[in-house]
PDB file of C-alpha atoms in Angstrom:
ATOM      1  CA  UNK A1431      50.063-119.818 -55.488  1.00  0.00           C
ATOM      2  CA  UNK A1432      48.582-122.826 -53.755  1.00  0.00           C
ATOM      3  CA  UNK A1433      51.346-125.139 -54.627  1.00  0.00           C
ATOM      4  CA  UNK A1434      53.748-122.273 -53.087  1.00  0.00           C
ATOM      5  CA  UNK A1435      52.031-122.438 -49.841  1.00  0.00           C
ATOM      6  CA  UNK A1436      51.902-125.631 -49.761  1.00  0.00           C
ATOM      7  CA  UNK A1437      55.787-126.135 -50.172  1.00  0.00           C
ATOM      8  CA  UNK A1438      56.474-123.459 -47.301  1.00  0.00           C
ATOM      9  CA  UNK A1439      53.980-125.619 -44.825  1.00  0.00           C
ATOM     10  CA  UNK A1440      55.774-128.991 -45.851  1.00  0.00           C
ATOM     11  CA  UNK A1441      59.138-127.011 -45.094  1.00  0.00           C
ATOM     12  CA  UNK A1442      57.814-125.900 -42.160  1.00  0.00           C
ATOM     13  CA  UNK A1443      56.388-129.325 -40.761  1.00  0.00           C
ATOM     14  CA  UNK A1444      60.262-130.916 -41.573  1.00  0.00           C
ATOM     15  CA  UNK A1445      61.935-128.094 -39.775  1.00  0.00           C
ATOM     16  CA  UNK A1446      59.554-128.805 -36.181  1.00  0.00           C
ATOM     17  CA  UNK A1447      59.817-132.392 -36.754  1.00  0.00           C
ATOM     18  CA  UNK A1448      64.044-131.618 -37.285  1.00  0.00           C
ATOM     19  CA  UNK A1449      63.427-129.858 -33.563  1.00  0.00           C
ATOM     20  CA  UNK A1450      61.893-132.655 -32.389  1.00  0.00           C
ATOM     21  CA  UNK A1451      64.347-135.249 -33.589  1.00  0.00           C
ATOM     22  CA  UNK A1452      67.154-132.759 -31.888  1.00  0.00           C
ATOM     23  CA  UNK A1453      69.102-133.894 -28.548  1.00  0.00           C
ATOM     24  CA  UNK A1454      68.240-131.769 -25.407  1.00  0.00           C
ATOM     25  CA  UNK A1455      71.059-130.649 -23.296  1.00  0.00           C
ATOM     26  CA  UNK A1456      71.366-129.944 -20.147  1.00  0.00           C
ATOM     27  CA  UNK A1457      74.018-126.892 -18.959  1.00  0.00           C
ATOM     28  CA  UNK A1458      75.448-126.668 -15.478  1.00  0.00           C
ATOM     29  CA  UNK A1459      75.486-123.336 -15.363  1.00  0.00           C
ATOM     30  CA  UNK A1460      79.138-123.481 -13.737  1.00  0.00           C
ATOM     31  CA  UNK A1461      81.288-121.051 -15.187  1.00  0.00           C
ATOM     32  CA  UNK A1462      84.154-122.490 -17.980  1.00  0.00           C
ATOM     33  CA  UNK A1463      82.196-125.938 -17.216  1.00  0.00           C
ATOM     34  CA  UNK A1464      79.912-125.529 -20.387  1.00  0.00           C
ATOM     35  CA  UNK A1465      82.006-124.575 -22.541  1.00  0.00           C
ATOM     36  CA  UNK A1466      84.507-127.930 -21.472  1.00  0.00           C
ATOM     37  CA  UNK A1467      81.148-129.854 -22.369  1.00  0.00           C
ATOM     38  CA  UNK A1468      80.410-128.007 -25.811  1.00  0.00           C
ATOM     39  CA  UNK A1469      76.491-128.175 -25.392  1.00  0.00           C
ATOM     40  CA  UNK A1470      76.154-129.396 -22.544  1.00  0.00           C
ATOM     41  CA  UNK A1471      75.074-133.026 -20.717  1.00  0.00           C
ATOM     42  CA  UNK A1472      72.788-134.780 -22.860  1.00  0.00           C
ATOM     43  CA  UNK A1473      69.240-134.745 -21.014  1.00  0.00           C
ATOM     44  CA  UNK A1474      68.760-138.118 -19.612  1.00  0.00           C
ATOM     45  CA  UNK A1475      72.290-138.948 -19.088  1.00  0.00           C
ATOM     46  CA  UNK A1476      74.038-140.883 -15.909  1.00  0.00           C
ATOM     47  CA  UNK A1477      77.484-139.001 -15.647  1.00  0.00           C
ATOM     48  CA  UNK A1478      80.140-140.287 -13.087  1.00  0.00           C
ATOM     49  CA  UNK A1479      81.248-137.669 -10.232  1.00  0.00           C
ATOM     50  CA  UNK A1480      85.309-139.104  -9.714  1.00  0.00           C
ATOM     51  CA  UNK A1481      87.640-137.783  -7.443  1.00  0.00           C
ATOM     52  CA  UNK A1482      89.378-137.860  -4.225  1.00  0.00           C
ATOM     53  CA  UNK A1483      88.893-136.553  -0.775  1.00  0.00           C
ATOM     54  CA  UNK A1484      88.808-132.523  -0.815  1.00  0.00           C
ATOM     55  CA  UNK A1485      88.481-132.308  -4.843  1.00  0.00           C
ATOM     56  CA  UNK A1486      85.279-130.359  -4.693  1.00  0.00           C
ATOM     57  CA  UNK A1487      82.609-133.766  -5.861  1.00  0.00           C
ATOM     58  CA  UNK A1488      79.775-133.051  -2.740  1.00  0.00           C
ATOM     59  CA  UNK A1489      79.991-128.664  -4.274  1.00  0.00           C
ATOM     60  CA  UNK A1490      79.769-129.329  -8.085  1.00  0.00           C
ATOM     61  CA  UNK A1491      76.600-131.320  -7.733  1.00  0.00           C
ATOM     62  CA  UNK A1492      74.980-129.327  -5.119  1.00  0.00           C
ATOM     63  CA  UNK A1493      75.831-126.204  -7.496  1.00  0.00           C
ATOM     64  CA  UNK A1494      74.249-128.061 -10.429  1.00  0.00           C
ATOM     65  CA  UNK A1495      71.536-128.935  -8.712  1.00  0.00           C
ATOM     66  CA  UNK A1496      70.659-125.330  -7.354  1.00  0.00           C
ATOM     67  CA  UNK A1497      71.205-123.550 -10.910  1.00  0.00           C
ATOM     68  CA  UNK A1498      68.935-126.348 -12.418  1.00  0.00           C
ATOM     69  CA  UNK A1499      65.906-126.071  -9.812  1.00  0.00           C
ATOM     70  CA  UNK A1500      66.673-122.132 -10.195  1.00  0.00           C
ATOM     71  CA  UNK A1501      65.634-122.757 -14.180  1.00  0.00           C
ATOM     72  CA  UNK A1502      62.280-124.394 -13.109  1.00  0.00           C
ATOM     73  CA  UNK A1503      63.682-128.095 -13.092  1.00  0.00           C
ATOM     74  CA  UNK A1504      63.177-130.832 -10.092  1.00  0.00           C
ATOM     75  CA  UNK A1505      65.890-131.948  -8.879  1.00  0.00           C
ATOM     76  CA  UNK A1506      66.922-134.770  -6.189  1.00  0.00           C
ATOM     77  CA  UNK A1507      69.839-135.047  -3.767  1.00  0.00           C
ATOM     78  CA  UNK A1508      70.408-138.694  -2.256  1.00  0.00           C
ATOM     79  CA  UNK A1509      72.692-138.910   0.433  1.00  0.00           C
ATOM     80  CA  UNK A1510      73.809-142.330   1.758  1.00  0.00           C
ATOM     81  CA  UNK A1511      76.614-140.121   3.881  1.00  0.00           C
ATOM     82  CA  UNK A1512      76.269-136.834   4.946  1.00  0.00           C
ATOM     83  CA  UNK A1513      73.246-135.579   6.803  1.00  0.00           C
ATOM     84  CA  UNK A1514      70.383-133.026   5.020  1.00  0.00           C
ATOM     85  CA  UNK A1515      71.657-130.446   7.123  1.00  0.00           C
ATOM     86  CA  UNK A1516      74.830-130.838   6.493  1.00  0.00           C
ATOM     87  CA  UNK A1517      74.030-130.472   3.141  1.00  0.00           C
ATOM     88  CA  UNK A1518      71.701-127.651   3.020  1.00  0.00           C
ATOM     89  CA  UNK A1519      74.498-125.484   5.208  1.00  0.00           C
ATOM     90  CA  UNK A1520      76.911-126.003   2.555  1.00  0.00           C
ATOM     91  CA  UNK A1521      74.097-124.608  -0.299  1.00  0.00           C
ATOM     92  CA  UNK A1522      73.764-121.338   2.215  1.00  0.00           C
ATOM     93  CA  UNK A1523      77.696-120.868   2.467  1.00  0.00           C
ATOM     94  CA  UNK A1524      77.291-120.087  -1.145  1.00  0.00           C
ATOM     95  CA  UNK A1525      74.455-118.446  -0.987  1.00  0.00           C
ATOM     96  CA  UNK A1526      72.289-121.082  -3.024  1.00  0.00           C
ATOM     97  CA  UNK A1527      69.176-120.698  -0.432  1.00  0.00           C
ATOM     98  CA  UNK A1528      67.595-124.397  -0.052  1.00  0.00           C
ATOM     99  CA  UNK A1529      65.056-123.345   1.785  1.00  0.00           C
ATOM    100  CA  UNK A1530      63.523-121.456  -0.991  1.00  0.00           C
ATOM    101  CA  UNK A1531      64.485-123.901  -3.715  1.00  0.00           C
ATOM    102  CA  UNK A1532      62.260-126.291  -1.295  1.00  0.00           C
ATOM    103  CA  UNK A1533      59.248-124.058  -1.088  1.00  0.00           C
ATOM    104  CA  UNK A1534      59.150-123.879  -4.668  1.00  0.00           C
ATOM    105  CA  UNK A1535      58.887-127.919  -5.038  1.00  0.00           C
ATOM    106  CA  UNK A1536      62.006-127.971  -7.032  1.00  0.00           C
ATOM    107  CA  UNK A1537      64.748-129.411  -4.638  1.00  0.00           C
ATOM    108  CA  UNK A1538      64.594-132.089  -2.252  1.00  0.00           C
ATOM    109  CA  UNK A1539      67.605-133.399  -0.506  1.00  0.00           C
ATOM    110  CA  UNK A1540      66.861-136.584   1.348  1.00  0.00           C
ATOM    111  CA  UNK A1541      68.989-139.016   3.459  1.00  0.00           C
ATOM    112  CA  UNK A1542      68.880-142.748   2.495  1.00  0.00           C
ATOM    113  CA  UNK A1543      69.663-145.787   4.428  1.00  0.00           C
ATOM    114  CA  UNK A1544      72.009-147.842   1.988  1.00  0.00           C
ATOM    115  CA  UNK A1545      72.255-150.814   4.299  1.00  0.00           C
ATOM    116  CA  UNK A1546      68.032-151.111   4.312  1.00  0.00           C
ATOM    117  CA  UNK A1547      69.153-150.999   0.482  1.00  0.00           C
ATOM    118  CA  UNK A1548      71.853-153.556   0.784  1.00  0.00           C
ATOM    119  CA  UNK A1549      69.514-155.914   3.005  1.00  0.00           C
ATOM    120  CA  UNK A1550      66.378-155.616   0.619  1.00  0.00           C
ATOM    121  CA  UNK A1551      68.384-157.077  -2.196  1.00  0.00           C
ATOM    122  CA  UNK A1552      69.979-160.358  -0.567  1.00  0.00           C
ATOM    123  CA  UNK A1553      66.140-161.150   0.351  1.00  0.00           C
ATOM    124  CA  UNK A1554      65.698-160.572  -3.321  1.00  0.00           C
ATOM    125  CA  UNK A1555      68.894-162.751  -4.314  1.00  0.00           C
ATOM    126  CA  UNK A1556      68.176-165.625  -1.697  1.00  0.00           C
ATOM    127  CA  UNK A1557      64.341-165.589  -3.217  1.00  0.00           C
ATOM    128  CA  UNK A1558      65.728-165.884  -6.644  1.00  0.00           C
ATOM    129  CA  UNK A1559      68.695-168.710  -5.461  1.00  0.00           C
ATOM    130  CA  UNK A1560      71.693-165.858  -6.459  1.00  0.00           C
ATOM    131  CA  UNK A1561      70.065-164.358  -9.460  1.00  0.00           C
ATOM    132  CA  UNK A1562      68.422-161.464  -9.685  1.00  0.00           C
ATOM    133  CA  UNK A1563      66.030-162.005 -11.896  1.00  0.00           C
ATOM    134  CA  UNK A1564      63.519-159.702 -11.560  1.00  0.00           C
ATOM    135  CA  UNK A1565      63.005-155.475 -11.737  1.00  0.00           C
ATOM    136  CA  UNK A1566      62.612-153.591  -8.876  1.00  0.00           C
ATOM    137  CA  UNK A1567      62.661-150.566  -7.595  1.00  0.00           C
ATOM    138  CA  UNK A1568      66.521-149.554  -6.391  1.00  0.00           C
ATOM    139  CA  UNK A1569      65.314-146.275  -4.355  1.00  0.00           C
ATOM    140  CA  UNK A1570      61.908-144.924  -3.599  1.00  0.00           C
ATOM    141  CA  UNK A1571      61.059-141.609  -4.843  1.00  0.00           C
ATOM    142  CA  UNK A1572      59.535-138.813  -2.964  1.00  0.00           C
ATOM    143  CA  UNK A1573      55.992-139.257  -2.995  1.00  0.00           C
ATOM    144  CA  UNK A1574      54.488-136.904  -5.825  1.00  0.00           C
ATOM    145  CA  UNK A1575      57.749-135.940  -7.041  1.00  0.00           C
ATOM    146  CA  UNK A1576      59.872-136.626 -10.494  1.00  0.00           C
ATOM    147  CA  UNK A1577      62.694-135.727 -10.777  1.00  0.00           C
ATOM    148  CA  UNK A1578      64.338-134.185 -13.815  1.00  0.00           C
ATOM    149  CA  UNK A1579      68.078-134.054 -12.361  1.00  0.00           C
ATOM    150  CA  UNK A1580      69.426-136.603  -9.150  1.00  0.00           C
ATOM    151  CA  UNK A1581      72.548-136.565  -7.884  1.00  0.00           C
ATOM    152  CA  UNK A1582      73.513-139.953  -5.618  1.00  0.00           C
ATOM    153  CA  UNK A1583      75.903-139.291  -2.815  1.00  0.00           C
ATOM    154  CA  UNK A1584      77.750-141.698  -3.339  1.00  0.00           C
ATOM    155  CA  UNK A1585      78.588-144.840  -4.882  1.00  0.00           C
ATOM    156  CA  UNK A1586      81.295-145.493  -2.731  1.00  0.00           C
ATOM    157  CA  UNK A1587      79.256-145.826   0.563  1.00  0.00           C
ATOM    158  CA  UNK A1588      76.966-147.639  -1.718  1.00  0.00           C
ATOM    159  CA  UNK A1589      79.929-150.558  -2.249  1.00  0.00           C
ATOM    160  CA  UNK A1590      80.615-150.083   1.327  1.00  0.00           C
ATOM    161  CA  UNK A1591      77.206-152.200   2.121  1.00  0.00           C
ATOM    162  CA  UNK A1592      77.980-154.926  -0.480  1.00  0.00           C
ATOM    163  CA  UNK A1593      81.744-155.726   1.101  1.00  0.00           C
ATOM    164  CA  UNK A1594      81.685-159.402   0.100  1.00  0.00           C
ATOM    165  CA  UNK A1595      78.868-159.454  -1.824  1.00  0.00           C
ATOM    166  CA  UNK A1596      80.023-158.103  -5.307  1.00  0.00           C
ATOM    167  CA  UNK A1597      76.732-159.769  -7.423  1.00  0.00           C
ATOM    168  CA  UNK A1598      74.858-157.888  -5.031  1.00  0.00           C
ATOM    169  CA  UNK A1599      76.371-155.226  -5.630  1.00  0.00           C
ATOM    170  CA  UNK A1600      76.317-155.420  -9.504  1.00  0.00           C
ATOM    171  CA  UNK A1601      73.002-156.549  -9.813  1.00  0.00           C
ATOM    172  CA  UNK A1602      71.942-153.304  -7.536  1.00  0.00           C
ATOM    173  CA  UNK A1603      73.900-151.043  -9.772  1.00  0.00           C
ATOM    174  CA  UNK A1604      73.003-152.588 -12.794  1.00  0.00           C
ATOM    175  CA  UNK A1605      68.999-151.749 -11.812  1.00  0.00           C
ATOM    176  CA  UNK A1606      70.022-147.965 -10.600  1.00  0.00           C
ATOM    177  CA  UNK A1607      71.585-147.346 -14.097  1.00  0.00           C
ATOM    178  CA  UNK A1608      68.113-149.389 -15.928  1.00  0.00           C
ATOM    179  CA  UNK A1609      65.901-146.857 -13.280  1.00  0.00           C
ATOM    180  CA  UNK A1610      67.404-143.309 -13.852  1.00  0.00           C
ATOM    181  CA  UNK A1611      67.188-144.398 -17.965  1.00  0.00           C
ATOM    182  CA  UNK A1612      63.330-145.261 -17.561  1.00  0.00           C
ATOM    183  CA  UNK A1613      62.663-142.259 -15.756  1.00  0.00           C
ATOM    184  CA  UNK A1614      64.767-140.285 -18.280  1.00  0.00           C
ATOM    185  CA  UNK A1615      66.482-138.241 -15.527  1.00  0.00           C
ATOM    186  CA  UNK A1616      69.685-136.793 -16.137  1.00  0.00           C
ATOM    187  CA  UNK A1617      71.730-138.185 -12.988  1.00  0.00           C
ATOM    188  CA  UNK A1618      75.025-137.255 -11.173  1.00  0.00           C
ATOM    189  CA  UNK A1619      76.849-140.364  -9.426  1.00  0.00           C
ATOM    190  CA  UNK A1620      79.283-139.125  -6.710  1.00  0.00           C
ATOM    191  CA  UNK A1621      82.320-141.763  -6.451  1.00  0.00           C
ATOM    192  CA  UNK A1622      85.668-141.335  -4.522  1.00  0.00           C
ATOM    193  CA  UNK A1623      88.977-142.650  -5.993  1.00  0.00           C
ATOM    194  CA  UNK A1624      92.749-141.695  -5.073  1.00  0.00           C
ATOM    195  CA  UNK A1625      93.712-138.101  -6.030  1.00  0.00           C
ATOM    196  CA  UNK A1626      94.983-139.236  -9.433  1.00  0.00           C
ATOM    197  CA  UNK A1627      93.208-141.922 -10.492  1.00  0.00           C
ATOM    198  CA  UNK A1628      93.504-145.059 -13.323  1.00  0.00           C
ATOM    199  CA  UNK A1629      90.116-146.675 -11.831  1.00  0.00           C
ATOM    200  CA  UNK A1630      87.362-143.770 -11.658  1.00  0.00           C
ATOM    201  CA  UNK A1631      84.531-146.075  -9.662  1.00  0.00           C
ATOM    202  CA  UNK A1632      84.520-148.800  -6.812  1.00  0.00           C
ATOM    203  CA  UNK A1633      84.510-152.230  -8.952  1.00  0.00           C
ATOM    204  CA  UNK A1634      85.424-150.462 -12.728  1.00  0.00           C
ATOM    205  CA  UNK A1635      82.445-151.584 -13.994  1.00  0.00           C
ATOM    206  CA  UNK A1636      79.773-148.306 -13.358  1.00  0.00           C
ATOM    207  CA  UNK A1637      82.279-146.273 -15.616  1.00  0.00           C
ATOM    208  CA  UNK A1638      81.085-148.617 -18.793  1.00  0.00           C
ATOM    209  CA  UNK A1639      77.732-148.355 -17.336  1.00  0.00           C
ATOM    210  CA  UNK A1640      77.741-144.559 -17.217  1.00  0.00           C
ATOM    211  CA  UNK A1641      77.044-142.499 -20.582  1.00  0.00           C
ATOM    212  CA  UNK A1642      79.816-139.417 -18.704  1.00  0.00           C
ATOM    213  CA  UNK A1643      82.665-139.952 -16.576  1.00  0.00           C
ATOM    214  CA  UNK A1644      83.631-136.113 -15.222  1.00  0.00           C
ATOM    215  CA  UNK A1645      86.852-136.392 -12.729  1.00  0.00           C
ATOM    216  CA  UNK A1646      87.725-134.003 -10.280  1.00  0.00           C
ATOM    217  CA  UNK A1647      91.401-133.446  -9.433  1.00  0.00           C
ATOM    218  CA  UNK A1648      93.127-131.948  -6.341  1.00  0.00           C
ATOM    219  CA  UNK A1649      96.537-131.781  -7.253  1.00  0.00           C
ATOM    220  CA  UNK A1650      99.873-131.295  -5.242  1.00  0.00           C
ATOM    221  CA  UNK A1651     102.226-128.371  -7.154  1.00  0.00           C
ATOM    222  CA  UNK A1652     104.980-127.881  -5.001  1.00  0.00           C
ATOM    223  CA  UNK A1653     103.700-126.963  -1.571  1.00  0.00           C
ATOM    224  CA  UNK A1654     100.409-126.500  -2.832  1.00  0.00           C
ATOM    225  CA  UNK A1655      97.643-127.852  -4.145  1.00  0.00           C
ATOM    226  CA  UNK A1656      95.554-127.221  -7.442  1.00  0.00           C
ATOM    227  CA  UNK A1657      92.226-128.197  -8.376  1.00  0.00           C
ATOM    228  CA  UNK A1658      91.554-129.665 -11.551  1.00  0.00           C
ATOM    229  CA  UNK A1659      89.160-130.564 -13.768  1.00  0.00           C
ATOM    230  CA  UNK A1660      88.537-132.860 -17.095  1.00  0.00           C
ATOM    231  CA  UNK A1661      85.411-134.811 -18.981  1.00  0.00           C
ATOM    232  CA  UNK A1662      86.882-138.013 -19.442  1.00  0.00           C
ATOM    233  CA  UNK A1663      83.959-138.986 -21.408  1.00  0.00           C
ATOM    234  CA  UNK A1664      80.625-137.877 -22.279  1.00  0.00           C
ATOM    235  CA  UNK A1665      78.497-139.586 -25.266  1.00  0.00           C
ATOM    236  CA  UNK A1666      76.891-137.570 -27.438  1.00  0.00           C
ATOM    237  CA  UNK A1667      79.105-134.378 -26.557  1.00  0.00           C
ATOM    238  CA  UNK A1668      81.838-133.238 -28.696  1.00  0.00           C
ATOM    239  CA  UNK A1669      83.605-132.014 -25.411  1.00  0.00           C
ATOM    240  CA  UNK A1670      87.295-130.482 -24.577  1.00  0.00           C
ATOM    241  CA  UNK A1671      89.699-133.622 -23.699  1.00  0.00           C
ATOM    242  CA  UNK A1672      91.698-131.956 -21.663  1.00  0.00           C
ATOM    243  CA  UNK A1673      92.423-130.837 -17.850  1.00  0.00           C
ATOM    244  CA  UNK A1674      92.204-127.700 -16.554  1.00  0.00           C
ATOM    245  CA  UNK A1675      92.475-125.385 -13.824  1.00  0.00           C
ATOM    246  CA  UNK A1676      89.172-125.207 -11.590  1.00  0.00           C
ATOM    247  CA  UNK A1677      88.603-122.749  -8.342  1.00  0.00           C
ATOM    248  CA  UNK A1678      86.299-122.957  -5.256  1.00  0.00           C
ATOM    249  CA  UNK A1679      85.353-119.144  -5.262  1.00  0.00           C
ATOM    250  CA  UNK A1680      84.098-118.151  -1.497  1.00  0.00           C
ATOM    251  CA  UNK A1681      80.115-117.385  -1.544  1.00  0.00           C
ATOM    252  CA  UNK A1682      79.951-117.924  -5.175  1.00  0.00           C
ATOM    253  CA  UNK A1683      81.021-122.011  -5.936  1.00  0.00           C
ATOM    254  CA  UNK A1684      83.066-123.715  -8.789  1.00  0.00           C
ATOM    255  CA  UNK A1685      84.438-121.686 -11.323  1.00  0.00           C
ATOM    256  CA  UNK A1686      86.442-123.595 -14.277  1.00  0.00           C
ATOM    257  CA  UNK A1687      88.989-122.031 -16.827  1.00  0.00           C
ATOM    258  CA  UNK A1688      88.770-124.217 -19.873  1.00  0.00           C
ATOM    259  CA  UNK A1689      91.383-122.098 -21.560  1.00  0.00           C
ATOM    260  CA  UNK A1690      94.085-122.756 -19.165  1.00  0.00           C
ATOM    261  CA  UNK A1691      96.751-125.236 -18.432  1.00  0.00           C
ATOM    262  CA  UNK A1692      97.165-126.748 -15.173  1.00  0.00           C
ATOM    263  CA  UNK A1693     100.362-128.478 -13.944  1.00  0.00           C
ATOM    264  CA  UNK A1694     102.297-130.794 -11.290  1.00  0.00           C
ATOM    265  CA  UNK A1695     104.906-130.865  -9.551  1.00  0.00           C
ATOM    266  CA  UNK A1696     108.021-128.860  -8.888  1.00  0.00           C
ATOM    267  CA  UNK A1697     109.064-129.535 -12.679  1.00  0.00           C
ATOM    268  CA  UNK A1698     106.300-128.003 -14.223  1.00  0.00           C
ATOM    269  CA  UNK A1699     105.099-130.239 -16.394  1.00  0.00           C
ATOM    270  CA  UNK A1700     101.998-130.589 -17.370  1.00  0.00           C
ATOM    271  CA  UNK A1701      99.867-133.627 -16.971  1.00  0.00           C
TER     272      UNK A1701
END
């Protein structure tokens, strides 16, 4: 009898230290989204935002962001562009309610200078005579507050500060990618490209740096124009390779139909 017992606790010790050993995943709670991911994001993740002007990159994050802090998680918005207000009104056209996400210590949307950024680091790179060769800090956290989730608005206007200065520029996004890993966050990188893109970030290189590259499509079909959506790449996630059909539902958000095809052009075809 002894020996009996003291098979079920071994079994039972391998099974929790199984759970343990198990990858966390993180679910966007957008419709058709999580079931294009399988699982989910894999917690701790930096994931690529791509997609041209209009194709919905500012709303998926924000709608990530406010079903996450709505599950108890903390979750940043960094804006190098648009202002917190600007933001915040486009949470309440859906109906997301910042405000109360905010009084509950779980969202904070905050504006960031990216030319303080830009300036901090050539001090750095003069000190160290062009190379970087040192860790610091690429943005300074709310005081008090960790983030589980960040989304940063975007890389593009991040680039923008480092025209003619592209080891600047690398060696800053080289220590944002090092800074979300340490803190284990799962992160969101906005980044703007032409409405069907072969590049899906400013220099080519934060797409190798990223663990998920998730592009956004806003495609012409005749006289109109259909949004689409596809995870180009996400490690650790057996996910759908495939584009499909996504909506912008009035007061409610994104909406994605995994099951669907979505096509160009007059002919039909689709891409």
């Amino acid at each position: 009898m002894k020996r009996k017992r003291r098979a079920r606790k071994k079994r039972k010790k391998t099974k929790k230290r199984k759970k343990l050993g198990e990858k966390e995943y993180i679910k966007t709670g957008i419709k058709g989204l999580d079931v294009l991911l399988e699982k989910g994001i894999p917690k701790g993740s930096s994931v690529l935002i791509a997609g041209g002007a209009g194709s919905g990159k500012t709303l998926l994050c924000l709608q990530i962001l406010a079903n996450a802090a709505r599950e108890g998680k903390k979750c940043l918005y960094m804006s190098f562009e648009e202002s917190e207000e600007k933001l915040k009104q486009h949470m309440r056209d859906f109906k997301w309610n910042p405000e109360e996400l905010e009084k509950k210590k779980k969202l904070v949307i905050k504006r960031f200078s990216i030319f303080d950024v830009a300036r901090a680091i050539d001090a750095l790179m003069a000190k160290e005579k062009g190379e970087l060769l040192i860790d610091f800090e690429p943005i300074i956290l709310p005081e008090g507050f960790k983030p589980d989730l960040i989304v940063v608005d975007s890389l593009t206007a991040i680039a923008s500060a480092f025209i003619g200065k592209k080891e600047s520029y690398r060696a800053y996004i080289e220590q944002l990618f090092r800074f979300f890993e340490k803190l284990r966050a799962t992160s969101f990188l906005i980044t703007e490209t032409e409405q069907e893109p072969r590049i899906f970030s400013p220099t080519g290189v934060e797409e190798f740096l990223a663990d998920g590259v998730i592009v956004l499509y806003h495609i012409r079909r005749g006289n109109i124009r259909e949004h689409g959506i596809e995870v180009l790449k996400m490690r650790g996630s057996k996910h759908k390779k495939k584009i499909v059909p996504m909506k912008i539902i009035s007061g409610k958000g994104i909406e994605v139909y995994p099951e669907q095809e979505i096509f160009a052009g007059l002919e039909g075809k689709p891409i």
